Short mmCIF file of C-alpha atoms in Angstrom, two decimals:
data_model
loop_
_atom_site.label_atom_id
_atom_site.label_comp_id
_atom_site.label_asym_id
_atom_site.label_seq_id
_atom_site.Cartn_x
_atom_site.Cartn_y
_atom_site.Cartn_z
CA MET J 1078 8.44 2.80 2.66
CA LYS J 1079 10.69 5.78 2.20
CA ARG J 1080 14.23 4.97 1.26
CA PHE J 1081 16.46 4.89 4.28
CA PHE J 1082 19.70 5.78 2.51
CA GLN J 1083 18.46 9.13 1.21
CA PRO J 1084 15.28 11.22 1.19
CA ILE J 1085 12.87 10.58 -1.68
CA ALA J 1086 13.06 13.32 -4.22
CA LYS J 1087 10.00 15.52 -4.44
CA ASP J 1088 9.86 15.32 -8.22
CA GLY J 1089 6.89 14.14 -10.16
CA PRO J 1090 3.39 13.81 -8.72
CA SER J 1091 0.89 11.10 -9.33
CA LYS J 1092 -2.47 11.53 -10.88
CA LYS J 1093 -5.62 9.63 -11.14
CA PRO J 1094 -9.18 9.93 -12.18
CA ALA J 1095 -11.16 11.74 -9.55
CA LEU J 1096 -13.87 10.04 -7.59
CA SER J 1097 -16.37 11.23 -5.13
CA THR J 1098 -16.24 11.26 -1.37
CA ALA J 1099 -16.83 8.53 1.17
CA ASP J 1100 -19.73 6.27 2.04
CA SER J 1101 -21.39 4.90 -1.09
CA ALA J 1102 -19.36 3.73 -4.07
CA PRO J 1103 -20.15 6.33 -6.75
CA PRO J 1104 -19.37 6.16 -10.43
CA CYS J 1105 -16.03 7.41 -11.69
CA PRO J 1106 -16.45 10.70 -13.54
CA GLY J 1107 -15.60 11.13 -17.19
CA GLY J 1108 -11.88 11.12 -17.91
CA GLY J 1109 -11.26 8.77 -15.00
CA GLY J 1110 -9.81 5.30 -15.22
CA GLY J 1111 -11.84 4.29 -18.19
CA GLY J 1112 -14.81 6.64 -18.12
CA GLY J 1113 -18.40 5.76 -17.25
CA ASP J 1114 -19.44 2.77 -15.24
CA GLU J 1115 -23.12 2.32 -15.89
CA GLU J 1116 -24.47 -0.71 -14.10
CA GLU J 1117 -27.09 -2.96 -15.63
CA LYS J 1118 -30.14 -3.58 -13.49
CA GLY J 1119 -29.85 -6.87 -11.70
CA GLU J 1120 -26.05 -6.97 -12.14
CA LYS J 1121 -24.56 -9.52 -9.78
CA ARG J 1122 -22.10 -8.26 -7.18
CA GLU J 1123 -19.23 -10.68 -7.52
CA ALA J 1124 -16.57 -11.16 -4.87
CA PRO J 1125 -12.99 -10.10 -5.70
CA MET J 1126 -10.49 -12.96 -5.79
CA ARG J 1127 -7.37 -11.55 -7.50
CA PHE J 1128 -5.53 -8.62 -5.95
CA LEU J 1129 -2.40 -6.57 -6.64
CA THR J 1130 -0.70 -4.06 -4.32
CA TRP J 1131 2.19 -1.74 -5.15
CA ASN J 1132 4.01 1.18 -3.55
CA ALA J 1133 4.70 3.07 -6.78
CA ASN J 1134 6.99 5.69 -5.20
CA SER J 1135 5.29 8.38 -7.37
CA LEU J 1136 2.61 7.09 -9.69
CA LEU J 1137 3.25 9.96 -12.08
CA LEU J 1138 6.89 8.98 -12.53
CA ARG J 1139 5.84 5.40 -13.11
CA ALA J 1140 3.26 6.53 -15.69
CA LYS J 1141 5.95 8.51 -17.49
CA ASN J 1142 8.78 6.00 -17.33
CA ASN J 1143 7.60 2.47 -16.45
CA TRP J 1144 3.98 2.12 -17.52
CA PRO J 1145 4.46 -0.47 -20.30
CA GLU J 1146 6.19 -2.85 -17.88
CA PHE J 1147 3.55 -2.42 -15.20
CA SER J 1148 0.74 -2.69 -17.75
CA ARG J 1149 2.08 -6.03 -18.95
CA LEU J 1150 2.08 -7.31 -15.37
CA VAL J 1151 -1.53 -6.18 -14.85
CA GLN J 1152 -2.58 -7.78 -18.15
CA SER J 1153 -0.97 -11.07 -17.17
CA LEU J 1154 -2.41 -11.18 -13.64
CA ASP J 1155 -5.81 -9.61 -14.46
CA PRO J 1156 -6.44 -8.54 -10.85
CA HIS J 1157 -9.94 -7.66 -9.73
CA VAL J 1158 -8.48 -5.02 -7.40
CA ILE J 1159 -5.30 -2.90 -7.61
CA CYS J 1160 -4.08 -0.97 -4.56
CA PHE J 1161 -1.47 1.77 -4.86
CA GLN J 1162 0.50 3.46 -2.09
CA GLU J 1163 2.76 6.50 -2.17
CA VAL J 1164 1.05 7.91 -5.24
CA ARG J 1165 2.55 11.32 -4.33
CA MET J 1166 -0.07 13.43 -6.11
CA PRO J 1167 -1.46 16.57 -4.45
CA ALA J 1168 -5.15 16.89 -3.70
CA ALA J 1169 -7.34 19.34 -5.60
CA GLY J 1170 -7.58 22.86 -4.21
CA SER J 1171 -5.80 26.12 -4.76
CA LYS J 1172 -3.12 27.49 -2.46
CA GLY J 1173 -4.55 28.47 0.90
CA ALA J 1174 -7.93 26.89 0.16
CA PRO J 1175 -9.40 23.66 1.59
CA LYS J 1176 -8.24 20.58 -0.31
CA ASN J 1177 -10.32 17.77 -1.79
CA PRO J 1178 -8.39 14.52 -1.22
CA ASN J 1179 -10.73 12.63 -3.57
CA GLU J 1180 -9.56 14.55 -6.61
CA LEU J 1181 -6.29 15.38 -8.34
CA LYS J 1182 -5.00 18.92 -8.30
CA ASP J 1183 -5.53 20.76 -11.61
CA ASP J 1184 -5.67 24.48 -10.81
CA THR J 1185 -2.28 25.33 -12.37
CA SER J 1186 -0.89 24.65 -15.82
CA SER J 1187 1.72 22.24 -14.46
CA SER J 1188 -0.79 20.33 -12.30
CA ARG J 1189 -3.23 20.07 -15.24
CA GLU J 1190 -0.48 18.69 -17.45
CA GLU J 1191 0.58 16.17 -14.82
CA LYS J 1192 -3.02 15.13 -14.23
CA GLN J 1193 -3.54 14.46 -17.93
CA VAL J 1194 -0.41 12.31 -18.11
CA LEU J 1195 -1.75 10.08 -15.35
CA LEU J 1196 -5.33 10.00 -16.61
CA ARG J 1197 -4.16 8.97 -20.06
CA ALA J 1198 -2.15 6.12 -18.52
CA LEU J 1199 -5.17 4.98 -16.52
CA SER J 1200 -7.44 5.19 -19.57
CA ASN J 1201 -5.29 2.84 -21.64
CA PRO J 1202 -5.76 -0.95 -21.58
CA PRO J 1203 -6.05 -2.73 -19.25
CA PHE J 1204 -6.83 0.08 -16.80
CA GLY J 1205 -9.99 1.22 -18.56
CA GLU J 1206 -11.69 -1.80 -17.01
CA TYR J 1207 -11.43 -0.28 -13.53
CA ARG J 1208 -13.10 2.39 -11.42
CA VAL J 1209 -10.66 4.55 -9.47
CA TRP J 1210 -10.79 6.10 -5.99
CA TRP J 1211 -8.17 8.44 -4.50
CA SER J 1212 -7.09 9.53 -1.06
CA LEU J 1213 -4.49 12.24 -1.50
CA SER J 1214 -2.25 14.41 0.62
CA ASP J 1215 -2.13 18.19 0.33
CA SER J 1216 1.29 17.95 -1.31
CA LYS J 1217 3.28 15.47 -3.41
CA TYR J 1218 3.60 13.10 -0.49
CA ALA J 1219 2.13 9.72 0.53
CA GLY J 1220 -1.41 9.10 -0.76
CA THR J 1221 -3.23 5.95 -1.86
CA ALA J 1222 -5.43 4.84 -4.75
CA LEU J 1223 -7.83 1.97 -5.33
CA LEU J 1224 -8.80 0.44 -8.69
CA VAL J 1225 -11.70 -2.02 -8.79
CA LYS J 1226 -13.02 -3.89 -11.82
CA LYS J 1227 -16.31 -2.34 -12.86
CA GLN J 1228 -18.31 -5.54 -12.47
CA LEU J 1229 -17.25 -5.73 -8.78
CA ARG J 1230 -18.98 -2.62 -7.54
CA PRO J 1231 -18.20 -2.17 -3.81
CA LYS J 1232 -21.04 -1.49 -1.41
CA LYS J 1233 -19.15 1.36 0.24
CA ILE J 1234 -15.83 3.21 0.02
CA SER J 1235 -14.41 5.13 2.96
CA PHE J 1236 -11.08 6.73 3.76
CA SER J 1237 -10.49 6.43 7.48
CA LEU J 1238 -9.78 3.76 10.09
CA ASP J 1239 -12.69 5.32 11.94
CA ARG J 1240 -15.57 3.95 9.91
CA ALA J 1241 -17.95 6.56 11.31
CA ALA J 1242 -15.77 9.41 10.04
CA SER J 1243 -16.35 11.14 6.71
CA LYS J 1244 -12.90 12.72 6.54
CA HIS J 1245 -9.79 11.15 5.03
CA GLU J 1246 -6.86 9.99 7.10
CA PRO J 1247 -4.02 12.55 7.18
CA ASP J 1248 -1.76 12.19 4.12
CA GLY J 1249 -4.30 9.91 2.40
CA ARG J 1250 -3.06 6.71 4.04
CA VAL J 1251 -6.28 4.64 3.99
CA ILE J 1252 -8.89 3.43 1.52
CA LEU J 1253 -11.43 0.92 2.82
CA ALA J 1254 -13.74 -0.93 0.42
CA GLU J 1255 -16.67 -2.95 1.68
CA PHE J 1256 -17.90 -5.82 -0.46
CA ASP J 1257 -20.77 -8.19 0.30
CA SER J 1258 -18.46 -10.85 1.68
CA CYS J 1259 -15.40 -8.96 2.96
CA PHE J 1260 -13.59 -5.72 3.66
CA LEU J 1261 -10.54 -4.67 1.67
CA LEU J 1262 -8.18 -2.29 3.50
CA ASN J 1263 -5.46 -0.50 1.52
CA THR J 1264 -2.96 1.31 3.78
CA TYR J 1265 0.30 3.19 3.53
CA ALA J 1266 1.63 2.94 7.09
CA PRO J 1267 3.73 5.84 8.39
CA ASN J 1268 7.44 5.17 8.69
CA ASN J 1269 8.60 4.65 12.27
CA GLY J 1270 11.50 7.06 11.90
CA TRP J 1271 14.57 7.05 14.08
CA LYS J 1272 13.72 9.13 17.16
CA GLU J 1273 11.28 9.57 20.03
CA GLU J 1274 9.49 12.43 18.29
CA GLU J 1275 5.87 13.23 17.42
CA ASN J 1276 6.35 12.41 13.72
CA SER J 1277 8.43 9.31 14.35
CA PHE J 1278 7.99 6.74 17.14
CA LYS J 1279 4.89 8.41 18.62
CA ARG J 1280 3.10 8.65 15.28
CA ARG J 1281 3.74 5.00 14.49
CA ARG J 1282 2.60 3.82 17.94
CA LYS J 1283 -0.68 5.70 17.49
CA TRP J 1284 -1.13 4.20 14.03
CA ASP J 1285 -0.55 0.65 15.26
CA LYS J 1286 -2.99 1.20 18.14
CA ARG J 1287 -5.69 2.39 15.72
CA ILE J 1288 -5.04 -0.52 13.32
CA LEU J 1289 -5.49 -2.95 16.21
CA GLU J 1290 -8.74 -1.27 17.22
CA PHE J 1291 -9.96 -1.44 13.62
CA VAL J 1292 -9.25 -5.15 13.09
CA LEU J 1293 -10.93 -6.02 16.38
CA GLN J 1294 -14.24 -4.35 15.53
CA ILE J 1295 -14.90 -5.36 11.90
CA GLU J 1296 -17.71 -7.82 11.33
CA LYS J 1297 -16.64 -9.35 8.01
CA PRO J 1298 -13.49 -11.16 6.86
CA LEU J 1299 -10.66 -8.75 6.10
CA ILE J 1300 -8.11 -8.50 3.30
CA TRP J 1301 -5.52 -5.93 4.39
CA CYS J 1302 -2.79 -4.94 1.98
CA GLY J 1303 -0.26 -2.27 1.19
CA ASP J 1304 3.05 -0.92 2.38
CA LEU J 1305 2.81 -1.76 6.08
CA ASN J 1306 6.35 -0.51 6.76
CA VAL J 1307 7.32 -3.41 9.02
CA SER J 1308 9.26 -6.64 8.57
CA HIS J 1309 7.66 -9.12 10.94
CA GLN J 1310 10.47 -11.61 11.48
CA GLU J 1311 14.17 -12.05 10.75
CA ILE J 1312 13.25 -14.20 7.76
CA ASP J 1313 11.63 -11.07 6.28
CA VAL J 1314 14.90 -9.15 5.85
CA SER J 1315 18.00 -10.03 3.89
CA HIS J 1316 20.53 -9.00 6.56
CA PRO J 1317 19.02 -9.11 10.08
CA GLU J 1318 22.19 -8.00 11.85
CA PHE J 1319 22.65 -5.01 9.53
CA PHE J 1320 19.08 -3.81 10.07
CA SER J 1321 19.11 -4.48 13.83
CA ASN J 1322 22.21 -2.34 14.29
CA ALA J 1323 21.32 0.48 11.89
CA LYS J 1324 21.65 4.03 13.26
CA LEU J 1325 21.00 7.53 11.99
CA ASN J 1326 24.06 9.72 12.47
CA GLY J 1327 25.14 7.58 15.40
CA TYR J 1328 21.96 8.26 17.42
CA ILE J 1329 20.81 5.45 19.73
CA PRO J 1330 17.26 5.63 21.14
CA PRO J 1331 17.01 5.31 24.94
CA ASN J 1332 14.72 2.27 24.66
CA ARG J 1333 16.52 -0.76 23.27
CA GLU J 1334 13.33 -2.00 21.58
CA ASP J 1335 13.29 1.15 19.43
CA CYS J 1336 16.83 0.66 18.14
CA GLY J 1337 17.57 -0.34 14.59
CA GLN J 1338 16.21 0.19 11.12
CA PRO J 1339 12.73 1.73 10.91
CA GLY J 1340 10.48 -1.19 10.06
CA PHE J 1341 12.67 -3.72 11.88
CA THR J 1342 12.75 -2.50 15.47
CA LEU J 1343 11.61 -4.96 18.14
CA SER J 1344 8.82 -2.63 19.24
CA GLU J 1345 7.31 -2.40 15.74
CA ARG J 1346 7.60 -6.12 15.14
CA ARG J 1347 5.99 -6.99 18.46
CA ARG J 1348 3.11 -4.60 17.88
CA PHE J 1349 2.56 -6.08 14.42
CA ASP J 1350 2.61 -9.59 15.85
CA ASN J 1351 0.02 -8.52 18.40
CA ILE J 1352 -2.21 -7.11 15.65
CA LEU J 1353 -2.05 -10.42 13.77
CA THR J 1354 -2.64 -12.52 16.88
CA GLN J 1355 -5.47 -10.53 18.43
CA GLY J 1356 -7.07 -9.83 15.07
CA LYS J 1357 -6.90 -13.51 14.06
CA LEU J 1358 -5.07 -12.56 10.89
CA VAL J 1359 -2.74 -14.50 8.60
CA ASP J 1360 0.23 -13.28 6.55
CA ALA J 1361 -0.73 -14.74 3.17
CA TYR J 1362 2.80 -14.83 1.73
CA ARG J 1363 4.34 -16.48 4.79
CA PHE J 1364 1.40 -18.92 4.97
CA LEU J 1365 2.56 -20.33 1.62
CA HIS J 1366 6.31 -19.63 1.80
CA ASN J 1367 7.91 -20.64 5.09
CA GLU J 1368 11.51 -20.61 3.85
CA LYS J 1369 13.73 -17.57 3.39
CA ASP J 1370 14.08 -16.68 -0.30
CA MET J 1371 17.10 -14.42 -0.92
CA GLU J 1372 16.17 -13.93 -4.56
CA CYS J 1373 12.40 -13.31 -4.57
CA GLY J 1374 11.42 -13.03 -0.91
CA PHE J 1375 11.57 -9.26 -0.38
CA SER J 1376 9.38 -6.39 -1.55
CA TRP J 1377 11.66 -3.41 -0.84
CA SER J 1378 15.25 -3.10 -2.00
CA GLY J 1379 17.90 -0.55 -1.15
CA ASN J 1380 19.71 1.61 -3.66
CA PRO J 1381 21.94 -0.58 -5.86
CA VAL J 1382 24.69 1.99 -5.17
CA GLY J 1383 25.93 2.54 -1.62
CA LYS J 1384 25.74 0.76 1.74
CA TYR J 1385 22.15 -0.36 1.17
CA ARG J 1386 23.04 -2.31 -1.96
CA GLY J 1387 21.61 -5.80 -1.59
CA LYS J 1388 19.83 -4.88 1.64
CA ARG J 1389 16.19 -5.85 1.29
CA MET J 1390 13.04 -6.08 3.39
CA ARG J 1391 9.57 -7.54 3.05
CA ILE J 1392 7.29 -4.69 4.12
CA ASP J 1393 4.47 -5.00 1.55
CA TYR J 1394 1.79 -7.52 2.50
CA PHE J 1395 -1.49 -9.22 2.04
CA ILE J 1396 -2.93 -9.98 5.47
CA VAL J 1397 -6.18 -11.94 5.58
CA SER J 1398 -8.60 -13.13 8.23
CA GLU J 1399 -8.06 -16.69 9.42
CA LYS J 1400 -11.46 -17.51 7.91
CA LEU J 1401 -9.91 -16.90 4.47
CA LYS J 1402 -6.61 -18.75 4.89
CA ASP J 1403 -7.81 -21.98 3.31
CA ARG J 1404 -8.77 -20.00 0.21
CA ILE J 1405 -5.24 -18.66 -0.36
CA VAL J 1406 -4.10 -20.03 -3.72
CA ALA J 1407 -1.06 -17.82 -4.39
CA CYS J 1408 0.74 -14.80 -2.94
CA GLU J 1409 3.81 -13.70 -4.85
CA MET J 1410 6.30 -10.88 -5.07
CA HIS J 1411 6.96 -9.83 -8.64
CA GLY J 1412 10.44 -8.40 -8.24
CA HIS J 1413 13.75 -10.07 -7.57
CA GLY J 1414 17.47 -9.53 -7.23
CA ILE J 1415 19.53 -6.62 -5.99
CA GLU J 1416 19.18 -4.80 -9.33
CA LEU J 1417 15.42 -4.37 -8.69
CA GLU J 1418 14.24 -6.44 -11.63
CA GLY J 1419 10.44 -6.38 -11.84
CA PHE J 1420 10.15 -3.34 -9.55
CA CYS J 1421 8.84 -1.25 -12.48
CA GLY J 1422 10.98 1.73 -11.47
CA SER J 1423 9.96 1.86 -7.81
CA ASP J 1424 11.96 0.74 -4.79
CA HIS J 1425 9.07 -1.62 -4.02
CA CYS J 1426 7.88 -4.47 -6.21
CA PRO J 1427 4.22 -5.34 -6.88
CA VAL J 1428 2.75 -8.11 -4.72
CA SER J 1429 -0.22 -10.25 -5.76
CA LEU J 1430 -2.78 -12.43 -4.00
CA VAL J 1431 -5.13 -15.03 -5.46
CA LEU J 1432 -8.02 -16.54 -3.50
CA SER J 1433 -10.16 -19.47 -4.54
CA GLU J 1434 -13.90 -19.05 -4.98
CA GLU J 1435 -16.08 -18.95 -1.92
CA PRO J 1436 -17.29 -22.42 -0.98
#
């Protein structure tokens, strides 16, 4: 989620090992998150059970400034799957040419240098144990990445909510991995914005409609994670009245349901509730934690300086099919407090999910 108190600076891109296009799950090329991924004949396709999601707010900046802290977290949790949002690395392709959202830009000296910084970070332990897939924007904006342990080779990787499409979602907002027993959906939902404009309310309504259509037509259990840019209930924000009454430069939308902080308007929350209800989906964190936790119960925190100090929201989720709810062992946020401890330099903290083995 973009910070509401000020625009996110456009400094520092994110980089990752390049992977191939959609459909099958190809090997990660040399120099990627750990190099080759040869698969022994007869290797068993195991099911992922430990997951980590994080809006890094520029993966390159995190690699430069916060990688030891994040690496320690990954080593301690040992997730089978890591999902990143807001990687903010541009896709490969020279100026004016078609872009390749599967690969990191490296056609200039600065982009090559930035790419190497990120690839080195992703080649160091424990990240060398993972394959990496990218879905990138044309510029240093949005974008997602998926890291999967090499022994858990997915059957298929795609990059659109339309499973028949070969193209990526605009701005690299989706990576979908199909495993034998489930789908894993990594999304960076567009911010609702403040106005009735094409890139604000209208864009988010279209996104929510497509998410609903997607969850209704999948044929396997779903694990959906990422920065979903919505706080479902009042318990999911630190100061409900503050967020309900928030305005941008005094502007009040004509529809009361669209008033308030992006991510906490009634219209967004009702659409999200409808997605969960119709899709027979469960919020894994709230399934285990039904009390408000002012210390550790939020995934996004406002700037420690200014009017958003101490104002926090839970907008990063693991959502699972009802069929999986009895397998939820743990779902935790790994940041706490208004000083953003455990956020590893981002304005979002990592969130983890643990499932028990399939019965």
